[in-house]
PDB file of C-alpha atoms in Angstrom:
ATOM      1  CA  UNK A   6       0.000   0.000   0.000  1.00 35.00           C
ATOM      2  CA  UNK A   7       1.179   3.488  -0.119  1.00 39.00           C
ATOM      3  CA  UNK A   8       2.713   5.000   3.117  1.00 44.00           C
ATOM      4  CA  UNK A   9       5.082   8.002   4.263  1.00 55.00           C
ATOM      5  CA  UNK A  10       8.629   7.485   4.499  1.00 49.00           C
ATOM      6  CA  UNK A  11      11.481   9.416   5.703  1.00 42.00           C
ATOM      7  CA  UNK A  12      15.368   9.613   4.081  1.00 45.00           C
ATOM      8  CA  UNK A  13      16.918  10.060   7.577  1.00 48.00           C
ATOM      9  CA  UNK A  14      16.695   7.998  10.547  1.00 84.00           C
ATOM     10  CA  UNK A  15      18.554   9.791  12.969  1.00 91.00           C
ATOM     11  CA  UNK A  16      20.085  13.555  12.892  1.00 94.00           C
ATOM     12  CA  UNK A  17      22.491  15.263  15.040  1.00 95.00           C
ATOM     13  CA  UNK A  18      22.712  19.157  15.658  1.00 96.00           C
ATOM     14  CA  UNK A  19      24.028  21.171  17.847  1.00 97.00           C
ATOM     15  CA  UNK A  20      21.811  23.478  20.460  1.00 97.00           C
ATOM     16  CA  UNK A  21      21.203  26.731  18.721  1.00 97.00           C
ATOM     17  CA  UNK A  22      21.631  25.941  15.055  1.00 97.00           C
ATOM     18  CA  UNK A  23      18.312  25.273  13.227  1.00 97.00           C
ATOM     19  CA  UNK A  24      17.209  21.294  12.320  1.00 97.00           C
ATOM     20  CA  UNK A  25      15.070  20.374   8.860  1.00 97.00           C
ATOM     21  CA  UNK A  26      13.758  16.970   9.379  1.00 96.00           C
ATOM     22  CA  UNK A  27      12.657  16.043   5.617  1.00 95.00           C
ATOM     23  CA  UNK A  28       9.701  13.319   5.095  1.00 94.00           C
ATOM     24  CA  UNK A  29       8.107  12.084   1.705  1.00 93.00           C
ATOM     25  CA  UNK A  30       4.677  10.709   1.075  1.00 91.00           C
ATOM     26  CA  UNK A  31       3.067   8.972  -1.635  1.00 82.00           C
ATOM     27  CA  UNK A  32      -0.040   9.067  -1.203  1.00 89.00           C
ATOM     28  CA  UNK A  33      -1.562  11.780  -3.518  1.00 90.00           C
ATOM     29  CA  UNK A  34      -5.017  11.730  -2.314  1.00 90.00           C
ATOM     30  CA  UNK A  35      -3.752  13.447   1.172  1.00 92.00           C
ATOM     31  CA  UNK A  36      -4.725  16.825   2.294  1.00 92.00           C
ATOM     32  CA  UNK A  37      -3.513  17.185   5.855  1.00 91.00           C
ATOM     33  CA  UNK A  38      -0.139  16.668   7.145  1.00 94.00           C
ATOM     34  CA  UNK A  39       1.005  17.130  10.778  1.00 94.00           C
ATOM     35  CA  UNK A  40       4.672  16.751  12.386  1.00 96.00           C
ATOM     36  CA  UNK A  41       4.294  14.562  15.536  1.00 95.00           C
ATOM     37  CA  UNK A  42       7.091  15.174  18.421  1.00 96.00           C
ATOM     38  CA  UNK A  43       7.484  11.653  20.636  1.00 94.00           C
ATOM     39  CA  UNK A  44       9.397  11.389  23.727  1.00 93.00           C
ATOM     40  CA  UNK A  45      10.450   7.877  24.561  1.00 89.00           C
ATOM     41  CA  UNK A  46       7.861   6.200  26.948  1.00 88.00           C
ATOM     42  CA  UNK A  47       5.161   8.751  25.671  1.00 90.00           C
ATOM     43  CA  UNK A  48       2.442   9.159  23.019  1.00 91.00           C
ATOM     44  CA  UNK A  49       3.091  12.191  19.847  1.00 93.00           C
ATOM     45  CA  UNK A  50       2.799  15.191  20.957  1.00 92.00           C
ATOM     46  CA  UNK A  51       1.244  17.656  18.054  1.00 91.00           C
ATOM     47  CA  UNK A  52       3.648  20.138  17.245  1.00 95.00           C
ATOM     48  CA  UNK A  53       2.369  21.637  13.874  1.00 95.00           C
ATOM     49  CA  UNK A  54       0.080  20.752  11.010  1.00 93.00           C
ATOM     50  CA  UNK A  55      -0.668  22.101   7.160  1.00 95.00           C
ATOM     51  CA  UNK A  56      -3.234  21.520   4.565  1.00 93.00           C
ATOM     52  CA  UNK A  57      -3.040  21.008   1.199  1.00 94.00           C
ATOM     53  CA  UNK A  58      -4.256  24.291   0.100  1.00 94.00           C
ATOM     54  CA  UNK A  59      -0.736  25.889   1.980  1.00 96.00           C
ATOM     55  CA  UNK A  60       2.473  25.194   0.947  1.00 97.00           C
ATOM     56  CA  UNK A  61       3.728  26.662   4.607  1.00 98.00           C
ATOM     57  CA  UNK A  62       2.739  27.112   7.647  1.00 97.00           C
ATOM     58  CA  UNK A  63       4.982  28.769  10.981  1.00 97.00           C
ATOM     59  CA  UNK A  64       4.337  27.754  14.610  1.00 95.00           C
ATOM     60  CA  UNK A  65       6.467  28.990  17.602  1.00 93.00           C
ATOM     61  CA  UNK A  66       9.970  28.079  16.344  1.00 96.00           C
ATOM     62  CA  UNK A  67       8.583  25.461  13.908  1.00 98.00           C
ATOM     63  CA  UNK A  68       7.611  25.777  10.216  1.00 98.00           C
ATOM     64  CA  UNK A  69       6.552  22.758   8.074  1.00 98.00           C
ATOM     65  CA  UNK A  70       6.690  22.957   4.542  1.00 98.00           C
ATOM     66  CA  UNK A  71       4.731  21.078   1.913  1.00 97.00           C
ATOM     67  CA  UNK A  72       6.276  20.513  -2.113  1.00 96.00           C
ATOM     68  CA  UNK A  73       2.530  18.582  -3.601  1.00 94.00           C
ATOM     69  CA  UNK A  74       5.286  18.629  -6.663  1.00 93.00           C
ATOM     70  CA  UNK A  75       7.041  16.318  -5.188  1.00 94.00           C
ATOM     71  CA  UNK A  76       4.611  14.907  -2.313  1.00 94.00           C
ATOM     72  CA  UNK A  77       7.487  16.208  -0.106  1.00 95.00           C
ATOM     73  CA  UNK A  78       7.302  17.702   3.780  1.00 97.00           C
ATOM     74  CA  UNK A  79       9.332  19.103   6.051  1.00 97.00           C
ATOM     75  CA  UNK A  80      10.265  20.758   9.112  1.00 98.00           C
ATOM     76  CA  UNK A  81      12.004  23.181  10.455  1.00 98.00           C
ATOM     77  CA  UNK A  82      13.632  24.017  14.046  1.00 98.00           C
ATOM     78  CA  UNK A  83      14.904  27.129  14.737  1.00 98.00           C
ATOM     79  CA  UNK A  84      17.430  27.712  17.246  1.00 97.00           C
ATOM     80  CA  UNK A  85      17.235  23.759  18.721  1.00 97.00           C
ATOM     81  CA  UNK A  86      17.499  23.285  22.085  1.00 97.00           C
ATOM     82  CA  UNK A  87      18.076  20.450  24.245  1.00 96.00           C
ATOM     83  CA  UNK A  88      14.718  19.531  24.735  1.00 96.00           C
ATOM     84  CA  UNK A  89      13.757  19.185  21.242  1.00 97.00           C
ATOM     85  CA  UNK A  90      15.599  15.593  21.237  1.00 97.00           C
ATOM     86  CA  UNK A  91      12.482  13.415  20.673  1.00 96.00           C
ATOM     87  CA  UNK A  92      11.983  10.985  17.181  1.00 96.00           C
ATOM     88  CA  UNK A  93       9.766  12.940  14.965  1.00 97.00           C
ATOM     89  CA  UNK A  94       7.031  11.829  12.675  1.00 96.00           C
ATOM     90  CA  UNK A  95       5.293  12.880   9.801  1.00 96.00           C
ATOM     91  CA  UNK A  96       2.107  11.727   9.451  1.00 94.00           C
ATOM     92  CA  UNK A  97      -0.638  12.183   6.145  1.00 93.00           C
ATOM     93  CA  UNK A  98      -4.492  11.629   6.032  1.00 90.00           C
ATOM     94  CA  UNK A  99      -7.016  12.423   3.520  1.00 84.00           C
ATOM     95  CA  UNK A 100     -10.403  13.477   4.192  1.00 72.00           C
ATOM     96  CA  UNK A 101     -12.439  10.829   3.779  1.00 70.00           C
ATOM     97  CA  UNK A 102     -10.469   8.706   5.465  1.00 68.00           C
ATOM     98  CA  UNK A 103      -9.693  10.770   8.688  1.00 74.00           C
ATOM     99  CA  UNK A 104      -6.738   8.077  10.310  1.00 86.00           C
ATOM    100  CA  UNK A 105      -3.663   9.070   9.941  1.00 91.00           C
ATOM    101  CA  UNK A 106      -0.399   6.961   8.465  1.00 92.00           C
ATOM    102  CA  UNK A 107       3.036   7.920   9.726  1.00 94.00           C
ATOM    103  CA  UNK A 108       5.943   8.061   8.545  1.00 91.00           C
ATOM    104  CA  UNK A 109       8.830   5.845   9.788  1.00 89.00           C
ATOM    105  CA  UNK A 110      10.203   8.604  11.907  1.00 92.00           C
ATOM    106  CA  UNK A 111      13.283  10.590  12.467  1.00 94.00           C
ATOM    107  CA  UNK A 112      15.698  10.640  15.881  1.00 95.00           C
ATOM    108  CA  UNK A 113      16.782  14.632  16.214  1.00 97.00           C
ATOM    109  CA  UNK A 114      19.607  14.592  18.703  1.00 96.00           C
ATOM    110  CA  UNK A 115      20.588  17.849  20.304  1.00 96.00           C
ATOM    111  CA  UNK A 116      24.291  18.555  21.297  1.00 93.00           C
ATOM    112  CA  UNK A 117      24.860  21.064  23.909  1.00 88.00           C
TER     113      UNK A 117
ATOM    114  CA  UNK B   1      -7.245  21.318  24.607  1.00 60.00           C
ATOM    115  CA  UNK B   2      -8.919  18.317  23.954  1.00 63.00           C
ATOM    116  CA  UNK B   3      -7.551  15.312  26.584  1.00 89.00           C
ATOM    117  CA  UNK B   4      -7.068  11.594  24.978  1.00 94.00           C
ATOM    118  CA  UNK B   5      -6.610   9.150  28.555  1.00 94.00           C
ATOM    119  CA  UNK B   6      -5.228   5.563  28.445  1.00 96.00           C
ATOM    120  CA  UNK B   7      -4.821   3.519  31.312  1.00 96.00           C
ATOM    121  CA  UNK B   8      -3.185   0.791  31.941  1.00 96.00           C
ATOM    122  CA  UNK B   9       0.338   2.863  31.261  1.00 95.00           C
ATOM    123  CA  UNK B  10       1.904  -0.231  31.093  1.00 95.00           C
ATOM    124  CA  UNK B  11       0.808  -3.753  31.720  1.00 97.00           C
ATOM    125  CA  UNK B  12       2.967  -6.936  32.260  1.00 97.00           C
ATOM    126  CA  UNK B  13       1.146 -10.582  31.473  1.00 96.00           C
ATOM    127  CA  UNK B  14       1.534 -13.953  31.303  1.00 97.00           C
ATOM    128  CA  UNK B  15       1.790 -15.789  27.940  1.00 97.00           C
ATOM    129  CA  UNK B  16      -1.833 -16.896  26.714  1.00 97.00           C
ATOM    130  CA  UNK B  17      -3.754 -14.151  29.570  1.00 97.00           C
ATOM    131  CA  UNK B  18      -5.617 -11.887  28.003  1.00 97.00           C
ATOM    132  CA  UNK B  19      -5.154  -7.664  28.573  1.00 97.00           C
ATOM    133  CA  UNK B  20      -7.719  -4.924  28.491  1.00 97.00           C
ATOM    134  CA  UNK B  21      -6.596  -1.521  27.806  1.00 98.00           C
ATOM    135  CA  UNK B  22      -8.761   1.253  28.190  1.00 97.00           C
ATOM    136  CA  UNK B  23      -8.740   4.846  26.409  1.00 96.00           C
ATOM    137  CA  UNK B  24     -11.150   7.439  27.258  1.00 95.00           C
ATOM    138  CA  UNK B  25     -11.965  10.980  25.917  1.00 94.00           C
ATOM    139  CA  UNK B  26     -11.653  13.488  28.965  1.00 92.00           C
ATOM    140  CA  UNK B  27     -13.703  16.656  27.459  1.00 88.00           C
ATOM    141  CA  UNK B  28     -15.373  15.581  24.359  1.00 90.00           C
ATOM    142  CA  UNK B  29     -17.264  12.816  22.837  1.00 91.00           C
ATOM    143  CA  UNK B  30     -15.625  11.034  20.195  1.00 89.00           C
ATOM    144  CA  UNK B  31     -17.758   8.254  17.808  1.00 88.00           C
ATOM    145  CA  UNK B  32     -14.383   7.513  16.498  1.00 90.00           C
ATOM    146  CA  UNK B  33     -11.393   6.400  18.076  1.00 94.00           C
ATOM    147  CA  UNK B  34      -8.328   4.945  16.450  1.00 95.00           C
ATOM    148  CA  UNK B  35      -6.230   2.061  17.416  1.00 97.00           C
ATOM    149  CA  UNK B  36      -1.932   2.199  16.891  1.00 97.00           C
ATOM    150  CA  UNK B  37       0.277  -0.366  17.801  1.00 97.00           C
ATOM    151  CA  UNK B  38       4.438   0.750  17.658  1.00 94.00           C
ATOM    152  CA  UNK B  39       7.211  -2.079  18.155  1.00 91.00           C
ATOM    153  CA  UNK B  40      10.395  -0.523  19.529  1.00 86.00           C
ATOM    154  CA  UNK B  41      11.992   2.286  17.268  1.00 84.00           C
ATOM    155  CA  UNK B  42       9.288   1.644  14.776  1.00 89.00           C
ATOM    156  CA  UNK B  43       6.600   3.767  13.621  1.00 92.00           C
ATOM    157  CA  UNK B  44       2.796   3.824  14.384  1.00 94.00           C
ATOM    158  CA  UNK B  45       1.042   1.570  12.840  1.00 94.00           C
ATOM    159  CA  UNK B  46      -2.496   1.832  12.265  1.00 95.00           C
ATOM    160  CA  UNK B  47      -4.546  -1.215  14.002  1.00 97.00           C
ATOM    161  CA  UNK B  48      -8.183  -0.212  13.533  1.00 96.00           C
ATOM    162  CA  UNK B  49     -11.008   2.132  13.757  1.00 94.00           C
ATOM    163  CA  UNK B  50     -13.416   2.087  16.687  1.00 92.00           C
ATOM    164  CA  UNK B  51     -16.715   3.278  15.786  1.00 89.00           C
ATOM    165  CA  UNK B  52     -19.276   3.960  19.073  1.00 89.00           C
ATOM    166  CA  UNK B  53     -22.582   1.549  18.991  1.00 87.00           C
ATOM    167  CA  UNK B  54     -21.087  -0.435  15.708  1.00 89.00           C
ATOM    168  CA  UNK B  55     -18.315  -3.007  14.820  1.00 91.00           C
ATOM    169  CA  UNK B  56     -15.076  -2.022  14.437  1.00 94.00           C
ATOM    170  CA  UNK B  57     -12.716  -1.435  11.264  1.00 94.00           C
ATOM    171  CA  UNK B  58      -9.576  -3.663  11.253  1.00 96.00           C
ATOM    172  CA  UNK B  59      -6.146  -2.632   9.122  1.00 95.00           C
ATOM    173  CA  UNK B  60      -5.291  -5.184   6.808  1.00 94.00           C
ATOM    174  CA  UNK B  61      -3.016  -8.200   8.558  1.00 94.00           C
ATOM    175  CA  UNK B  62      -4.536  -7.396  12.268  1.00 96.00           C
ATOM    176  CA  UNK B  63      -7.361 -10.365  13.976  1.00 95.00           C
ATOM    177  CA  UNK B  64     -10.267  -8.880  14.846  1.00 94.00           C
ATOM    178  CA  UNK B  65     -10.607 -12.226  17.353  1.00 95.00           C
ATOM    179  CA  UNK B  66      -7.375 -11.078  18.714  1.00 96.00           C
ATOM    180  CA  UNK B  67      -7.983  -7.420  19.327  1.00 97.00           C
ATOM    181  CA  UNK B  68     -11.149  -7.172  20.564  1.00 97.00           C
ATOM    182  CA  UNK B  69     -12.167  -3.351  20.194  1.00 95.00           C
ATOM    183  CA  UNK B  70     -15.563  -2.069  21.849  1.00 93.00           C
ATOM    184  CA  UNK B  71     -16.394   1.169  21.945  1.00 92.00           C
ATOM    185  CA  UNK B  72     -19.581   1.414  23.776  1.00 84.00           C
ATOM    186  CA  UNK B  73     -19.799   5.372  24.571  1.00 91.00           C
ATOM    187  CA  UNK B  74     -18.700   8.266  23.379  1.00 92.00           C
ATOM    188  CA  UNK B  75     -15.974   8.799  26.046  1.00 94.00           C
ATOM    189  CA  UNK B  76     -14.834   4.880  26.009  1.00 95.00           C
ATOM    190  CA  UNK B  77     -13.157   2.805  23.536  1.00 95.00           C
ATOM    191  CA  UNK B  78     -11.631  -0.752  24.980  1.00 96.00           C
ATOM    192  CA  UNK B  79      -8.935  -2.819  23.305  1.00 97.00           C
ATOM    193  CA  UNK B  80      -8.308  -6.550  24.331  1.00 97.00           C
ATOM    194  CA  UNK B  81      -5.766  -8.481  23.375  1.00 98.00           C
ATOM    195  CA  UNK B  82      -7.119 -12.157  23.582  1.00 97.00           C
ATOM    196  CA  UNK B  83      -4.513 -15.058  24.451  1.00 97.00           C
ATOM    197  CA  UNK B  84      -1.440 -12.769  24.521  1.00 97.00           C
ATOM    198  CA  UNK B  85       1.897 -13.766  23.487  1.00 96.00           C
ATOM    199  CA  UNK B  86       5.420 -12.466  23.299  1.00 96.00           C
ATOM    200  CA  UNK B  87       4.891 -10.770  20.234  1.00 96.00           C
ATOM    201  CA  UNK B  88       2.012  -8.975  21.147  1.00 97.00           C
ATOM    202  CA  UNK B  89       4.375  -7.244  23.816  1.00 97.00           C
ATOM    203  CA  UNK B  90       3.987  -3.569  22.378  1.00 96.00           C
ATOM    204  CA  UNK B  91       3.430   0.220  22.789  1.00 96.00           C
ATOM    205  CA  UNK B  92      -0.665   0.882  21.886  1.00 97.00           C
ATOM    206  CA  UNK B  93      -1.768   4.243  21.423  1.00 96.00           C
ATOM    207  CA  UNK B  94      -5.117   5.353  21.018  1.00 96.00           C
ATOM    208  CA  UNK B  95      -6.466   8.390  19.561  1.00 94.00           C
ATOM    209  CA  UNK B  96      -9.431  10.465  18.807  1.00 91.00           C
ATOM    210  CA  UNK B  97     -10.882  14.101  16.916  1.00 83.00           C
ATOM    211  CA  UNK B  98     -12.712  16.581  18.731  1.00 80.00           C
ATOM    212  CA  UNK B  99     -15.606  17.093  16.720  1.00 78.00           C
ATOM    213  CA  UNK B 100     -16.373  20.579  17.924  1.00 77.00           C
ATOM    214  CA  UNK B 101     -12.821  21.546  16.857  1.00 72.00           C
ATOM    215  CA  UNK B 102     -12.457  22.798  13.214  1.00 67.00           C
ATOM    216  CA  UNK B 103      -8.855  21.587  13.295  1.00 65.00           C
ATOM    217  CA  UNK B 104      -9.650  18.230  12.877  1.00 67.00           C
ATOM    218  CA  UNK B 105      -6.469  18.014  15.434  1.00 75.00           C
ATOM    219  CA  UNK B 106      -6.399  13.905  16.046  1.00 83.00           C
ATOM    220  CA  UNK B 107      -5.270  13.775  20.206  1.00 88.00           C
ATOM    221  CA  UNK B 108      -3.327  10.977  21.335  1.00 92.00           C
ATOM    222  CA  UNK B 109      -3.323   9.031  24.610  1.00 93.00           C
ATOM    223  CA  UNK B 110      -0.095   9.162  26.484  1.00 93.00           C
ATOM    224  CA  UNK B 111       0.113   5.105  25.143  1.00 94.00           C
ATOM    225  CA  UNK B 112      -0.188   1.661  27.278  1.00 96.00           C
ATOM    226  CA  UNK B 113       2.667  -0.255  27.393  1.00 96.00           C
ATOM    227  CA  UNK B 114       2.140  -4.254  27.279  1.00 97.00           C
ATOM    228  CA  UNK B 115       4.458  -6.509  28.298  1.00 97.00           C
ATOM    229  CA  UNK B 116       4.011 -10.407  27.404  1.00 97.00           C
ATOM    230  CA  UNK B 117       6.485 -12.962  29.247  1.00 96.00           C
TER     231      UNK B 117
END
């Protein structure tokens, strides 16, 4: 079936420089895309979503940025701190079908 | 904002018990709930759709005899996992939309953790 995928499994940066965590989806019917943030032990935490109609969208430090093109995401951390460090998800619905399918998830590491 | 409650947080069992997990809608009634299961440094994987006063949807590859879903109110959806073995030992995370939100934000529980020796 189709799903979302990521390139990179795990990504190091250092606290204070900015982080893109990429992901890539396939499935063209989709129209609503959300970054998840999970802590180990705990359940995703939202942290910023976008529909198809936007090709960006800004939160508090956060921006996620949709290419339809190229049925590609992303998301951006500005100045990363510390407690950023969490695997991050992308995750893709459509409409109709309201669950959502994630993608296989990303470890950001933050160096002090 | 909307509050998505699981409890057991984590569970251990013996091989061939069977485990009821319980997630629960704190400020809003939700017909639909949704079932994820996540092995270790995997991603979510979506089990099934609970849907209040009717059967639920199973994912492709998941028993329905196994994981027994009811969701008999608005605030209460129940997963069971019949005859547990080892390889049922996994992180389950429910989640569920507001309907009065506009967002169409899905809120997760904070997962139940099930351990099968």
């Amino acid at each position: 079936g189709e799903s979302v995928g990521l390139h990179l499994p795990t990504l190091s940066v250092q606290e204070g420089d900015n982080s893109i965590i990429n992901c890539a989806y396939s499935n063209s019917a989709s129209d609503y895309f959300i970054w998840y943030k999970q802590e180990s032990g705990k359940g995703p935490q939202f942290i910023i979503d976008i529909r198809s109609n936007m090709d960006k969208r800004q939160g508090q430090r956060v921006t996620v940025l949709l290419n339809k093109t190229v049925k590609h995401l992303s998301l951006q951390i500005a100045a990363t701190q510390p407690g950023d460090s969490a695997v991050y998800f992308c995750a893709e619905t459509d409409t109709g079908r309201r669950a959502l399918t994630f993608g296989s998830g990303t470890r950001l590491q933050v160096q002090p | 904002g909307a509050v998505v409650s699981q409890h057991p947080s984590w569970v251990i069992c013996k091989s061939g018990t069977s485990v009821k997990i319980e997630c629960r809608s704190l400020d809003f009634q939700a017909t639909t709930m949704f079932w994820y299961r996540q092995f270790p440094k995997q991603s979510l994987m979506l089990m099934a759709t609970s849907n209040e006063g009717s059967k639920a949807t199973y994912e492709q590859g998941v028993e329905k005899d196994k994981f027994l879903i009811n969701h008999a109110s608005l605030t209460l959806s129940t997963l069971t996992v019949t005859s547990a073995h080892p390889e049922d030992s996994s992180f389950y995370i429910c989640s569920a939309r507001d309907p009065s939100e506009g967002t169409g934000e899905l809120f997760f529980g904070e997962g139940s953790r099930l351990t099968v020796l």
